GROMACS .gro file of C-alpha atoms in nm:
model
  148
    1MET     CA    1   0.764  -0.859  -0.393
    2GLN     CA    2   0.903  -1.000  -0.067
    3TRP     CA    3   0.749  -1.039   0.250
    4ILE     CA    4   0.864  -0.732   0.451
    5GLY     CA    5   0.752  -0.780   0.812
    6GLU     CA    6   0.489  -0.717   1.052
    7PRO     CA    7   0.248  -0.418   1.032
    8LEU     CA    8   0.369  -0.101   1.170
    9THR     CA    9   0.248   0.070   1.492
   10ASP     CA   10   0.099   0.406   1.451
   11SER     CA   11   0.418   0.585   1.575
   12GLN     CA   12   0.649   0.381   1.336
   13LEU     CA   13   0.412   0.459   1.060
   14THR     CA   14   0.427   0.830   1.114
   15CYS     CA   15   0.799   0.812   1.121
   16SER     CA   16   0.818   0.592   0.813
   17PHE     CA   17   0.581   0.825   0.623
   18ALA     CA   18   0.793   1.133   0.717
   19ALA     CA   19   1.105   0.957   0.591
   20ALA     CA   20   0.921   0.850   0.278
   21LEU     CA   21   0.835   1.207   0.200
   22GLN     CA   22   1.170   1.338   0.242
   23GLN     CA   23   1.313   1.073   0.029
   24ASN     CA   24   1.060   1.151  -0.249
   25LEU     CA   25   1.154   1.522  -0.233
   26ALA     CA   26   1.511   1.423  -0.276
   27ALA     CA   27   1.462   1.179  -0.554
   28SER     CA   28   1.232   1.431  -0.748
   29THR     CA   29   1.494   1.677  -0.779
   30GLU     CA   30   1.807   1.477  -0.861
   31LEU     CA   31   1.899   1.095  -0.883
   32LYS     CA   32   2.158   1.003  -0.642
   33PRO     CA   33   2.278   0.672  -0.518
   34ASN     CA   34   2.037   0.506  -0.294
   35SER     CA   35   1.767   0.767  -0.342
   36ARG     CA   36   1.428   0.624  -0.317
   37LEU     CA   37   1.090   0.730  -0.456
   38PHE     CA   38   0.738   0.599  -0.337
   39LEU     CA   39   0.435   0.598  -0.552
   40THR     CA   40   0.097   0.491  -0.466
   41ILE     CA   41  -0.112   0.228  -0.660
   42THR     CA   42  -0.476   0.316  -0.719
   43ASP     CA   43  -0.769   0.118  -0.831
   44PRO     CA   44  -0.991   0.351  -1.019
   45ALA     CA   45  -1.281   0.101  -1.050
   46ALA     CA   46  -1.291   0.082  -0.652
   47ASN     CA   47  -1.168   0.454  -0.611
   48THR     CA   48  -0.911   0.303  -0.356
   49THR     CA   49  -0.541   0.328  -0.310
   50PRO     CA   50  -0.464  -0.023  -0.216
   51GLY     CA   51  -0.085  -0.028  -0.297
   52LEU     CA   52   0.243   0.138  -0.287
   53MET     CA   53   0.547   0.087  -0.506
   54ALA     CA   54   0.903   0.202  -0.420
   55VAL     CA   55   1.194   0.249  -0.665
   56THR     CA   56   1.559   0.256  -0.510
   57PHE     CA   57   1.827   0.387  -0.732
   58ASN     CA   58   2.126   0.162  -0.653
   59THR     CA   59   2.473   0.237  -0.784
   60SER     CA   60   2.605   0.039  -1.058
   61VAL     CA   61   2.972  -0.027  -1.208
   62HIS     CA   62   2.905   0.268  -1.430
   63ALA     CA   63   2.956   0.632  -1.309
   64ASN     CA   64   2.644   0.829  -1.271
   65ARG     CA   65   2.423   0.550  -1.390
   66PHE     CA   66   2.188   0.332  -1.159
   67ASN     CA   67   2.022   0.002  -1.128
   68ALA     CA   68   1.649   0.083  -1.040
   69GLU     CA   69   1.519  -0.180  -0.802
   70ILE     CA   70   1.125  -0.193  -0.767
   71GLY     CA   71   0.919  -0.299  -0.484
   72ILE     CA   72   0.541  -0.349  -0.478
   73MET     CA   73   0.303  -0.398  -0.206
   74LEU     CA   74  -0.073  -0.457  -0.255
   75LEU     CA   75  -0.320  -0.517   0.011
   76PRO     CA   76  -0.469  -0.862  -0.012
   77PHE     CA   77  -0.818  -0.755  -0.141
   78ALA     CA   78  -0.648  -0.589  -0.437
   79GLN     CA   79  -0.436  -0.884  -0.542
   80GLY     CA   80  -0.522  -1.082  -0.855
   81LYS     CA   81  -0.706  -0.771  -1.015
   82GLY     CA   82  -0.428  -0.661  -1.258
   83LEU     CA   83  -0.323  -0.358  -1.061
   84ALA     CA   84   0.037  -0.479  -1.020
   85VAL     CA   85   0.067  -0.542  -1.395
   86THR     CA   86  -0.067  -0.199  -1.479
   87ALA     CA   87   0.153  -0.034  -1.219
   88LEU     CA   88   0.470  -0.215  -1.305
   89ILE     CA   89   0.445  -0.154  -1.692
   90SER     CA   90   0.366   0.195  -1.636
   91LEU     CA   91   0.670   0.248  -1.387
   92CYS     CA   92   0.909   0.052  -1.618
   93GLN     CA   93   0.802   0.271  -1.919
   94ARG     CA   94   0.893   0.574  -1.730
   95LEU     CA   95   1.220   0.425  -1.589
   96LEU     CA   96   1.336   0.308  -1.933
   97GLN     CA   97   1.310   0.674  -2.040
   98LEU     CA   98   1.584   0.765  -1.802
   99PRO     CA   99   1.934   0.748  -1.943
  100GLN     CA  100   2.090   0.700  -1.598
  101VAL     CA  101   1.889   0.372  -1.552
  102ILE     CA  102   2.095   0.075  -1.669
  103HIS     CA  103   1.858  -0.200  -1.541
  104ILE     CA  104   1.529  -0.256  -1.363
  105ILE     CA  105   1.572  -0.505  -1.078
  106CYS     CA  106   1.302  -0.705  -0.884
  107ARG     CA  107   1.384  -0.914  -0.595
  108ILE     CA  108   1.112  -1.166  -0.523
  109THR     CA  109   1.070  -1.441  -0.263
  110ASP     CA  110   1.102  -1.793  -0.414
  111GLY     CA  111   0.749  -1.858  -0.309
  112ASN     CA  112   0.588  -1.561  -0.466
  113LEU     CA  113   0.480  -1.756  -0.794
  114ALA     CA  114   0.239  -1.464  -0.906
  115ALA     CA  115   0.514  -1.205  -0.905
  116ILE     CA  116   0.768  -1.434  -1.066
  117LYS     CA  117   0.526  -1.503  -1.339
  118LEU     CA  118   0.429  -1.144  -1.378
  119VAL     CA  119   0.792  -1.025  -1.425
  120SER     CA  120   0.889  -1.325  -1.642
  121GLU     CA  121   0.606  -1.243  -1.872
  122LEU     CA  122   0.719  -0.868  -1.887
  123GLY     CA  123   1.052  -0.977  -2.020
  124PHE     CA  124   1.257  -0.973  -1.704
  125VAL     CA  125   1.531  -1.246  -1.661
  126TYR     CA  126   1.644  -1.431  -1.359
  127CYS     CA  127   1.989  -1.358  -1.248
  128LYS     CA  128   2.100  -1.642  -1.009
  129GLN     CA  129   2.416  -1.504  -0.895
  130GLY     CA  130   2.204  -1.206  -0.734
  131ASN     CA  131   1.899  -1.389  -0.687
  132TYR     CA  132   1.694  -1.123  -0.859
  133TYR     CA  133   1.505  -1.046  -1.196
  134LYS     CA  134   1.655  -0.779  -1.427
  135LEU     CA  135   1.521  -0.595  -1.738
  136HIS     CA  136   1.790  -0.398  -1.934
  137ASN     CA  137   1.726  -0.051  -2.038
  138ASN     CA  138   1.740  -0.132  -2.392
  139ASN     CA  139   1.394  -0.302  -2.359
  140LYS     CA  140   1.099  -0.147  -2.515
  141ILE     CA  141   0.727  -0.191  -2.452
  142THR     CA  142   0.528  -0.369  -2.745
  143ASP     CA  143   0.189  -0.292  -2.842
  144THR     CA  144   0.064  -0.579  -2.624
  145GLY     CA  145   0.201  -0.389  -2.311
  146ARG     CA  146   0.513  -0.635  -2.274
  147PHE     CA  147   0.856  -0.565  -2.296
  148ALA     CA  148   1.072  -0.696  -2.587
   0.00000   0.00000   0.00000
């Protein structure tokens, strides 16, 4: 939800992908501080995979409990189709079931109005002191797909 940087070279991409696979393996077996899980975003209508999500489990003030920080990247042609909404709701539903997760956090660039609107509509609250949006683990999904 923030501009990340220039596209990677082929060798950088290969190294980054290998590191992501190692992090996925570690995160899938046990939640640890700073573990990261990568997930793909698919567009079933177009039969493509135009996006990537990452969840980083950051330590909190509570022992063995984490803040789950989410990042979403979609290719330009896939933006505005509701894929981010569907992906974010699905991921948050799963994260809210984990007793170790205290908050779900999204850091969003000030100018990314679409992302700010998305997380605000889902019930995330802006935390000025940390410059991020936060959803507490006691939030629940409503029948409209929004968090309450």
